[in-house]
mmCIF file of C-alpha atoms and ligand atoms in Angstrom:
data_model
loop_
_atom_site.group_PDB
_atom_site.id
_atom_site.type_symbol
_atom_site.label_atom_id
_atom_site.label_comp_id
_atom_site.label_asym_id
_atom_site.label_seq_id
_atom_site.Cartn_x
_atom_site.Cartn_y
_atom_site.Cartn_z
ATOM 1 C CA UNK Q 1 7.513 11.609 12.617
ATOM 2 C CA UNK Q 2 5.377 9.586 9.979
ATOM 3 C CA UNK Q 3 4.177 11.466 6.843
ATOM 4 C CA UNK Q 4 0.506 11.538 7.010
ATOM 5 C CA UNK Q 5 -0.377 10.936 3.622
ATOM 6 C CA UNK Q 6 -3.471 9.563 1.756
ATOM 7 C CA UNK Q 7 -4.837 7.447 -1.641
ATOM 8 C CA UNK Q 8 -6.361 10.103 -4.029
ATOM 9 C CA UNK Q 9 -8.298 9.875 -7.584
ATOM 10 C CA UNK Q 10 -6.751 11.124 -10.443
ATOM 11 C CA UNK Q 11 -9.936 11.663 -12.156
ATOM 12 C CA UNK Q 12 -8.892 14.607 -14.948
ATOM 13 C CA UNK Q 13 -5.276 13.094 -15.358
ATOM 14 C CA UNK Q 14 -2.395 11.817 -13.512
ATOM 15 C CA UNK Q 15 -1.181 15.214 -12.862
ATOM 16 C CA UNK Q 16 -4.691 16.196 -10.637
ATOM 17 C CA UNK Q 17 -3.152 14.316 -7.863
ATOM 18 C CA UNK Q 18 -1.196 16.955 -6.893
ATOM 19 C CA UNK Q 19 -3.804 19.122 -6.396
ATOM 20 C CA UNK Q 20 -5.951 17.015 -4.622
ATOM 21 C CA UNK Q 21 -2.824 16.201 -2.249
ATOM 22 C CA UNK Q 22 -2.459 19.969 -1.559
ATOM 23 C CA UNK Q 23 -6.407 20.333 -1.158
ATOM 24 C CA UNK Q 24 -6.155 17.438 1.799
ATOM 25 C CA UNK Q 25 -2.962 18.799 2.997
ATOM 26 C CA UNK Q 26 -0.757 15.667 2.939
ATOM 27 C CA UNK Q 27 2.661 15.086 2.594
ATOM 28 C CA UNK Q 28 2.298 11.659 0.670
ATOM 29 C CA UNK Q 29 0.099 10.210 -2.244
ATOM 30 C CA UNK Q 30 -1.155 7.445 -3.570
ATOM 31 C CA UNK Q 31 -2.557 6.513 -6.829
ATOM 32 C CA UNK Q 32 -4.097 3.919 -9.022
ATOM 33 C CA UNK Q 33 -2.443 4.849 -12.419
ATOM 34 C CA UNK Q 34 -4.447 2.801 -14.446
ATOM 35 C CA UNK Q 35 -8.111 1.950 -13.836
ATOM 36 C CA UNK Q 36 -7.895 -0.965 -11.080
ATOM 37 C CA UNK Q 37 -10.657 -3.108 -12.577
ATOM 38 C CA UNK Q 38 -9.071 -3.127 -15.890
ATOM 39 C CA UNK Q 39 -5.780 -4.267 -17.819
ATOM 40 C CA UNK Q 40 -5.743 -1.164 -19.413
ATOM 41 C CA UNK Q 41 -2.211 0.468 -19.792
ATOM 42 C CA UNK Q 42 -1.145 3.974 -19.486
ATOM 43 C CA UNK Q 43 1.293 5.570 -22.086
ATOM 44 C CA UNK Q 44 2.038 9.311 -20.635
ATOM 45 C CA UNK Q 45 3.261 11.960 -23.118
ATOM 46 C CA UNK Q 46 6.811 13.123 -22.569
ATOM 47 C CA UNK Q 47 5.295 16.526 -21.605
ATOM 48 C CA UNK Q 48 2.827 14.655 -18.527
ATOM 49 C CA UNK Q 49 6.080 13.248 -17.685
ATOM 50 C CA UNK Q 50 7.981 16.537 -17.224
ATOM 51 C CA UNK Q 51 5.570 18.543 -15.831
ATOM 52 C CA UNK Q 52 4.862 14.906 -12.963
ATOM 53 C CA UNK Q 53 8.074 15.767 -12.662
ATOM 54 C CA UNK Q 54 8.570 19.134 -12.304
ATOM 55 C CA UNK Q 55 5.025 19.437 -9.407
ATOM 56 C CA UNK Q 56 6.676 16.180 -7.630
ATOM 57 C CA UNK Q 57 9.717 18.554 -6.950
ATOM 58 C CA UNK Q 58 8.007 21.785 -6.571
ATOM 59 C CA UNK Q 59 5.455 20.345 -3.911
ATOM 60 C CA UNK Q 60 8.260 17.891 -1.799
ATOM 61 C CA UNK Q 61 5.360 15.203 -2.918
ATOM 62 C CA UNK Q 62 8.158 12.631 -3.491
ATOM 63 C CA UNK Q 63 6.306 10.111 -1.454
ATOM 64 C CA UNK Q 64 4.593 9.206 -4.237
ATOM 65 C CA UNK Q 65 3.242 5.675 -4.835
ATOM 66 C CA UNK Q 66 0.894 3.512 -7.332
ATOM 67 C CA UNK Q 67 -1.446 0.790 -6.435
ATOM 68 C CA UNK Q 68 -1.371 -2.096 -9.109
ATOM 69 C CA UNK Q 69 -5.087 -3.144 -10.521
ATOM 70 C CA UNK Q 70 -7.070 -5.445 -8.580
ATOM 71 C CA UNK Q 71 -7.112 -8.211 -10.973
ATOM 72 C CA UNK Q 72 -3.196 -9.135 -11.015
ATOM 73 C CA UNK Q 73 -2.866 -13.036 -9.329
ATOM 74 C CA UNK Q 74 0.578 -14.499 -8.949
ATOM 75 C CA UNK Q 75 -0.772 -17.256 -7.456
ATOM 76 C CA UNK Q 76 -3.232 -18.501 -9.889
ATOM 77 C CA UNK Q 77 -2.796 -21.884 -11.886
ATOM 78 C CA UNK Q 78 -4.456 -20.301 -15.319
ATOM 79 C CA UNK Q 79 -1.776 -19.305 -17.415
ATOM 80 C CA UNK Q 80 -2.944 -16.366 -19.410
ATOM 81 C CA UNK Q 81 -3.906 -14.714 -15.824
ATOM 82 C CA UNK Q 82 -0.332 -15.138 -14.623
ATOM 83 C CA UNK Q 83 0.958 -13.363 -17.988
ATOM 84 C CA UNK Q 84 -1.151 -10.903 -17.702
ATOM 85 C CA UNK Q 85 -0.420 -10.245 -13.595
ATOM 86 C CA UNK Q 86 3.141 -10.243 -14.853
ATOM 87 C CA UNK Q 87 3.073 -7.780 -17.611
ATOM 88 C CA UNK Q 88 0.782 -5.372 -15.683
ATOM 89 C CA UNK Q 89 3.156 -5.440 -12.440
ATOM 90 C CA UNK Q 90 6.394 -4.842 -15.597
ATOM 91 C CA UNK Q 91 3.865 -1.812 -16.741
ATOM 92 C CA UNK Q 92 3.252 -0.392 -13.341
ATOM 93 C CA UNK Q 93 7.183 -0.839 -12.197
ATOM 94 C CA UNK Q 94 8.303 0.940 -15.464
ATOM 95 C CA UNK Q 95 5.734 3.491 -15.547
ATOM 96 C CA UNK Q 96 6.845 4.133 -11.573
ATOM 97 C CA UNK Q 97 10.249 4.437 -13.065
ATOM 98 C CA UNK Q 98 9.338 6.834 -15.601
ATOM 99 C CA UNK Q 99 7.359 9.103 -13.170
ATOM 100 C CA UNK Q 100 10.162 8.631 -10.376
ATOM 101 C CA UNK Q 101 7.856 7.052 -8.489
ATOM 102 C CA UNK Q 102 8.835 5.047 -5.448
ATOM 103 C CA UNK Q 103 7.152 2.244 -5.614
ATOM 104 C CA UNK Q 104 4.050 0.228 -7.078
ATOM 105 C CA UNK Q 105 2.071 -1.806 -3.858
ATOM 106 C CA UNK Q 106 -0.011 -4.822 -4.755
ATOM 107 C CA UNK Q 107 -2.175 -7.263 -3.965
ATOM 108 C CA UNK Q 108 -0.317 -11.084 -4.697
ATOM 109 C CA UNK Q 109 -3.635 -12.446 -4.803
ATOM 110 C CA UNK Q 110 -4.934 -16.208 -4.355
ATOM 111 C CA UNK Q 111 -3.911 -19.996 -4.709
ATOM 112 C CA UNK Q 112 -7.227 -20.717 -4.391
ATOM 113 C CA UNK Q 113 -6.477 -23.750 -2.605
ATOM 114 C CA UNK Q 114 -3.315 -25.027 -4.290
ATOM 115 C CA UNK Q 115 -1.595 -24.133 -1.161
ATOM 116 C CA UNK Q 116 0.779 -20.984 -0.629
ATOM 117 C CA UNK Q 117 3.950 -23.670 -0.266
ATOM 118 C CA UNK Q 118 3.052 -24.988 -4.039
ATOM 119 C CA UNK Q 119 3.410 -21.253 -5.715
ATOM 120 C CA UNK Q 120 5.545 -19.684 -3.894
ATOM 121 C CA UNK Q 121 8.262 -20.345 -6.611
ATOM 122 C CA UNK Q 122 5.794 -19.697 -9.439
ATOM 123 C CA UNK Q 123 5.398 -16.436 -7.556
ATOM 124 C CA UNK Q 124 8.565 -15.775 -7.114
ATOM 125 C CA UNK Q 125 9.462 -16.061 -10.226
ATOM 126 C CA UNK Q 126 6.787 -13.767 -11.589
ATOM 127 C CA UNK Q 127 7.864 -10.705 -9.847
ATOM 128 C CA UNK Q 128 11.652 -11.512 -10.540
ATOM 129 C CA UNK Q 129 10.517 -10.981 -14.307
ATOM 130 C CA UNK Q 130 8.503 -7.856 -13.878
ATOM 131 C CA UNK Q 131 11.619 -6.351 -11.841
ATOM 132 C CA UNK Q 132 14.062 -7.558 -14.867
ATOM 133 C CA UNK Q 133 11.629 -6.002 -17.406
ATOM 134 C CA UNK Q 134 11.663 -2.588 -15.636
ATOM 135 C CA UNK Q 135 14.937 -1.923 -14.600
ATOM 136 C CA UNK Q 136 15.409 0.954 -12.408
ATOM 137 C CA UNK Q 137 14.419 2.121 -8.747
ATOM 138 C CA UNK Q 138 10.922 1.660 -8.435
ATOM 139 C CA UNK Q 139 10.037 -0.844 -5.575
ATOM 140 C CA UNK Q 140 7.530 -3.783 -6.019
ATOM 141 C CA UNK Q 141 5.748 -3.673 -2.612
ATOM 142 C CA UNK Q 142 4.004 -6.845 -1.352
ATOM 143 C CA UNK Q 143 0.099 -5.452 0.413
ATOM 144 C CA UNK Q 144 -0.659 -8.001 3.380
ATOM 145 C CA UNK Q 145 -3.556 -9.396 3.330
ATOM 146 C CA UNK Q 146 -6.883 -10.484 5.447
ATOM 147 C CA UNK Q 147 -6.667 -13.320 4.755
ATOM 148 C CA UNK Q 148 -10.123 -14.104 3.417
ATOM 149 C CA UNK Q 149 -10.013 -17.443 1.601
ATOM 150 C CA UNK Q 150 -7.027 -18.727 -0.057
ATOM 151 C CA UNK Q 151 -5.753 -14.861 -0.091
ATOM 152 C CA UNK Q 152 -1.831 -14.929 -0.238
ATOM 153 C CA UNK Q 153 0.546 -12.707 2.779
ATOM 154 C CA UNK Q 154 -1.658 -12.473 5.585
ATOM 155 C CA UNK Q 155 0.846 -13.283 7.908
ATOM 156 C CA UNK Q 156 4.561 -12.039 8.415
ATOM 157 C CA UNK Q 157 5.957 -15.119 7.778
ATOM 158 C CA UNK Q 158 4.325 -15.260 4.135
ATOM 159 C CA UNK Q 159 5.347 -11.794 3.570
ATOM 160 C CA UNK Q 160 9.074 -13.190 4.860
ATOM 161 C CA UNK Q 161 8.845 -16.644 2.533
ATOM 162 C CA UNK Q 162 8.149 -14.260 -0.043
ATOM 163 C CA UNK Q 163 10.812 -11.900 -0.118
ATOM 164 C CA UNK Q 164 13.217 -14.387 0.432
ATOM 165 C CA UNK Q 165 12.150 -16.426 -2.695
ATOM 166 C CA UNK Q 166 12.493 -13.942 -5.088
ATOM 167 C CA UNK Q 167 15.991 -12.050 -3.161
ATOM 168 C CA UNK Q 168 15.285 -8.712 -4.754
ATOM 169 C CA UNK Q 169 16.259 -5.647 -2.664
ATOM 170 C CA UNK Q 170 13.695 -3.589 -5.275
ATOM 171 C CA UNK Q 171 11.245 -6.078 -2.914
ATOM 172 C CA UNK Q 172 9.794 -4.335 -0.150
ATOM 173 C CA UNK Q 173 6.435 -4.572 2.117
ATOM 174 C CA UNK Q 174 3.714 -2.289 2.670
ATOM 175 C CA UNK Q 175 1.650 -3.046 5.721
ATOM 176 C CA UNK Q 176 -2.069 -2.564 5.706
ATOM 177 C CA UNK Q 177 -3.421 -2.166 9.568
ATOM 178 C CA UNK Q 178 -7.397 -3.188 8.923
ATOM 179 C CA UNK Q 179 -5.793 -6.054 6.881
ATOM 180 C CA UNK Q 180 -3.294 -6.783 9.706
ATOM 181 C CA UNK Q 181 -6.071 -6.465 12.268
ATOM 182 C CA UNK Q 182 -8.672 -8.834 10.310
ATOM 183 C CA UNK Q 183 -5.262 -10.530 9.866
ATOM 184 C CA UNK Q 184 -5.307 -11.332 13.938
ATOM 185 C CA UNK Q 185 -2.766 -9.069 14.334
ATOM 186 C CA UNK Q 186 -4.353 -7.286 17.416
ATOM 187 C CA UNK Q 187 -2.783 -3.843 17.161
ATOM 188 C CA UNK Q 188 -5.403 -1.955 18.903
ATOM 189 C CA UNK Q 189 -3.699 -2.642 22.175
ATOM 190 C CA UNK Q 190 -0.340 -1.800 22.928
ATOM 191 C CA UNK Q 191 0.586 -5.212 23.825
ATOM 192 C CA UNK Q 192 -0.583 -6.464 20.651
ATOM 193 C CA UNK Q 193 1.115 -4.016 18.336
ATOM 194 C CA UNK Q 194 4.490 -4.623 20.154
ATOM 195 C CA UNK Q 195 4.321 -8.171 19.418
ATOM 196 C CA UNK Q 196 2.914 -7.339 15.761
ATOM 197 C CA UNK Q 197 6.133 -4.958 15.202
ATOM 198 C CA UNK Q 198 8.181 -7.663 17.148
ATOM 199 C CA UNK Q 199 6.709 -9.665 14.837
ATOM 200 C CA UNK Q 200 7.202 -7.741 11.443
ATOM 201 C CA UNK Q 201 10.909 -7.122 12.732
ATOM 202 C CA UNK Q 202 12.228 -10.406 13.204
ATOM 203 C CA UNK Q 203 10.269 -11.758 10.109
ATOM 204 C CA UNK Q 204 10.932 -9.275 7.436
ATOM 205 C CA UNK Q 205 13.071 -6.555 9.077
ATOM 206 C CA UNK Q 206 12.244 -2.760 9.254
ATOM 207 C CA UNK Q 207 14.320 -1.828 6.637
ATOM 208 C CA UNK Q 208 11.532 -3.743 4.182
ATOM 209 C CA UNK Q 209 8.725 -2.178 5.325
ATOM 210 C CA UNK Q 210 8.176 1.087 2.731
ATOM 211 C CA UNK Q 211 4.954 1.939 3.222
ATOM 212 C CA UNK Q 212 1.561 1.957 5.982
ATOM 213 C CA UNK Q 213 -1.754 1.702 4.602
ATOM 214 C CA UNK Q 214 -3.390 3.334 7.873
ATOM 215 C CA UNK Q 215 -7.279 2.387 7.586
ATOM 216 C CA UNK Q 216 -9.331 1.507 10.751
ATOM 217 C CA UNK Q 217 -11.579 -1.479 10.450
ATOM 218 C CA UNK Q 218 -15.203 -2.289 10.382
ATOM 219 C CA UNK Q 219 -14.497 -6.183 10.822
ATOM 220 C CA UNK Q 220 -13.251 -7.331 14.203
ATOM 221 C CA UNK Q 221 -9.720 -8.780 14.645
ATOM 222 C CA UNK Q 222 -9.416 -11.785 13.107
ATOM 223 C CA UNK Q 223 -12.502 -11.759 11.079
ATOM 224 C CA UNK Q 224 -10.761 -11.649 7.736
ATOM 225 C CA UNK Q 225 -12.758 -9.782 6.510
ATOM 226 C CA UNK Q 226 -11.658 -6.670 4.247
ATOM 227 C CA UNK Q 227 -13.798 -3.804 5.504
ATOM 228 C CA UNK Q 228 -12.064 -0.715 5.904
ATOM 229 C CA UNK Q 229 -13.445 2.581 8.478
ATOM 230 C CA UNK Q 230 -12.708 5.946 9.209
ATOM 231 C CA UNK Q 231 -9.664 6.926 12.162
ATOM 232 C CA UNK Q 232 -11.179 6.104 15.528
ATOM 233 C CA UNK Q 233 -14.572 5.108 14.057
ATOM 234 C CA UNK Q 234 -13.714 1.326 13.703
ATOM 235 C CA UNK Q 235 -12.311 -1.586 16.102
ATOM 236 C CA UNK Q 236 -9.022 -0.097 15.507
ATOM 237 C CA UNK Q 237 -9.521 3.192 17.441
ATOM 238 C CA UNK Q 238 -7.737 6.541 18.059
ATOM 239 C CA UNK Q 239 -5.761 5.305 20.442
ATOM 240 C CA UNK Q 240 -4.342 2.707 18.619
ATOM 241 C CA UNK Q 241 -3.665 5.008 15.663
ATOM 242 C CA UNK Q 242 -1.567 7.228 17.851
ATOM 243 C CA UNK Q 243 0.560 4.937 19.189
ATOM 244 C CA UNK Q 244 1.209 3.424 16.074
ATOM 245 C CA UNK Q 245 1.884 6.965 14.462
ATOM 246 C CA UNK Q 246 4.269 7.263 17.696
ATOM 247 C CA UNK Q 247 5.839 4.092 17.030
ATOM 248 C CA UNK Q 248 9.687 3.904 16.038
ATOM 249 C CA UNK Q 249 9.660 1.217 13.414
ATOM 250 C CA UNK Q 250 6.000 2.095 11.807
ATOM 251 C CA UNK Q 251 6.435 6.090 11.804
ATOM 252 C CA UNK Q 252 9.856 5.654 9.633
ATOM 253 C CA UNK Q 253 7.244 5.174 6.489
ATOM 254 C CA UNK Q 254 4.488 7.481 5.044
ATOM 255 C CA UNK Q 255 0.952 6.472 6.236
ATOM 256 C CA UNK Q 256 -1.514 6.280 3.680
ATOM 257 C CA UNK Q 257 -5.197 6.881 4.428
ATOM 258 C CA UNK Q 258 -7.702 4.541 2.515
ATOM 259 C CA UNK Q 259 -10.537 5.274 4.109
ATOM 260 C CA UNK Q 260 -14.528 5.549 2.894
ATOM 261 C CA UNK Q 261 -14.236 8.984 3.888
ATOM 262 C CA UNK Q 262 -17.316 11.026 5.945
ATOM 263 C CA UNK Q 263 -19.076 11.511 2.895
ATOM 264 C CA UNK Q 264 -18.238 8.118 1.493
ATOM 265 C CA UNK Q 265 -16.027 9.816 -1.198
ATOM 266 C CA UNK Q 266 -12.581 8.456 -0.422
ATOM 267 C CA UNK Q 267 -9.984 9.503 2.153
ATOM 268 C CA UNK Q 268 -10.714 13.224 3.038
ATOM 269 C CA UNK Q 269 -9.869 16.144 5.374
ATOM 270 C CA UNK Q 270 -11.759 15.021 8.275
ATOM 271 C CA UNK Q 271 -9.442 11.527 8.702
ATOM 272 C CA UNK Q 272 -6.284 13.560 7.479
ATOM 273 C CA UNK Q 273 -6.566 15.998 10.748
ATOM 274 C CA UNK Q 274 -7.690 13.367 12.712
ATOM 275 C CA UNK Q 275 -4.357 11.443 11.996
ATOM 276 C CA UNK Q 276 -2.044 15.070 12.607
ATOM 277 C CA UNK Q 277 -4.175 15.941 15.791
ATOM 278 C CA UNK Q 278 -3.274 12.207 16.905
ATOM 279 C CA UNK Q 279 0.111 12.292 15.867
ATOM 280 C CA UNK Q 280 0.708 15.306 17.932
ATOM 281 C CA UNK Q 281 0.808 17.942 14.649
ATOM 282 C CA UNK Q 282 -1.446 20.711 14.102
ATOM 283 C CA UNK Q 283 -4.281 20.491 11.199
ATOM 284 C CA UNK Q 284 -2.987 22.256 8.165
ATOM 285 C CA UNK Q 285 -4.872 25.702 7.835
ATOM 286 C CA UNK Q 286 -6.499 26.172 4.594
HETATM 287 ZN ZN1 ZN P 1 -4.290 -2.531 -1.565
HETATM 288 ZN ZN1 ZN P 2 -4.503 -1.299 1.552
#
């Protein structure tokens, strides 16, 4: 059974996360350590990183996870904008490691029309440095993409060229399904989501996939367009959402809400239930 988990702020410090994870009652988390605008850097105190720690083992919260800032672009042809991409993704990978994270997802960003062919090495070779600068266990996990413009990984066999041209098994996927969707992946039907996990298996194999961003979407299937809705409230659907929670290859991974939220305030306890009731699991009382 999938962990039903969800993207929370950690407005107040790194630490509140595991309070608001317990106040949604999830079983996995997501973060942004460092603002995702920014290329600002976090430097925890050794006492942050004990009691992380300590409240990651306490709670069973070890399906823990950072999202890298929005700005990083391995694809880019400026050069001080690929250093940068590369020494954030080294931050975020060795501040995973430090925090026993699991993994740091990202967005590989744009060519902007140089063509994905012409930087795939340049790209591989970025996140081959970022792993070698942050040894460890944390996982550098490719986001799919909608595809919107010149946008890098919308499509399995990107995600697939990818990991094989930088041959890292710290190299995972993490599969967004309104990105997938927008993608032209039609998994709001069951016949499309068994040739999307057909798909995803013979391309990149399930033992790659680490994580499911689980977001319905505003924008119809194969609009690429990035708009992400509530469970059951966009052209994704309940329906779809509980077969995908029932699914053998996707449920293996936590699911990770990123939702607007009912009140427009993020992911929240309305779309957590409505995940549980769907994946056959009672709401959590409290
Ligand atoms: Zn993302
Ligand atoms: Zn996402």
């Amino acid at each position: 059974m999938a962990l039903i988990g969800a993207h929370v702020s950690i407005k107040g410090g790194i630490l509140t996360a595991f309070d608001r994870a317990k106040e949604l009652g999830v079983e996995a988390v997501q973060v942004h350590p460092t603002p995702p605008q920014t290329w600002r850097r976090l430097k925890p105190s050794p006492d942050t990183v004990d009691e992380f720690r300590q409240r990651m083992t306490e709670t069973g919260l070890d399906a823990f996870f950072f999202h890298a800032v929005y700005l990083i672009n391995l694809a880019t042809a400026r050069d001080d904008l690929l250093a940068s991409s590369e020494a954030s993704l080294a931050d975020s990978l060795d501040l995973a490691n430090t925090f026993g994270v699991r993994g740091v997802i990202f967005h590989p960003g744009s060519h902007k029309g140089l063509g994905f062919e012409a930087m795939l090495p340049q790209m591989a070779a970025a996140m081959s440095s970022a792993l070698a600068a942050a040894p460890g266990r944390s996982l550098l996990l490719i986001e799919n993409s909608a595809g919107a413009g010149n946008n890098i990984g919308s499509t399995f066999r990107q995600l697939r060229q990818m990991l094989e041209a930088v041959d890292n098994e710290r190299v995972g996927i993490c599969l967004d399904t309104a990105h997938a969707f927008t993608a032209g992946y039609d998994l709001a039907t069951p016949e499309g989501l068994r040739a999307m996990t057909k798909e995803l298996d013979f391309e990149i194999g399930a033992d790659r996939l680490y994580a499911i961003h689980a977001n319905d979407s505003k924008a119809p299937l194969g609009s690429n367009r990035d708009r992400h809705e509530n469970i059951g409230d966009g052209f994704i659907g309940n329906d779809a959402f509980g077969r995908m929670l029932r699914d053998p290859l996707l449920s293996r991974v936590p699911f990770l809400l990123e939702v607007p939220g009912l009140e427009h305030d993020g992911p929240d306890r309305a779309n957590v239930d409505r995940l549980r009731r769907l994946a056959g699991l009672e709401p959590v009382a409290g």
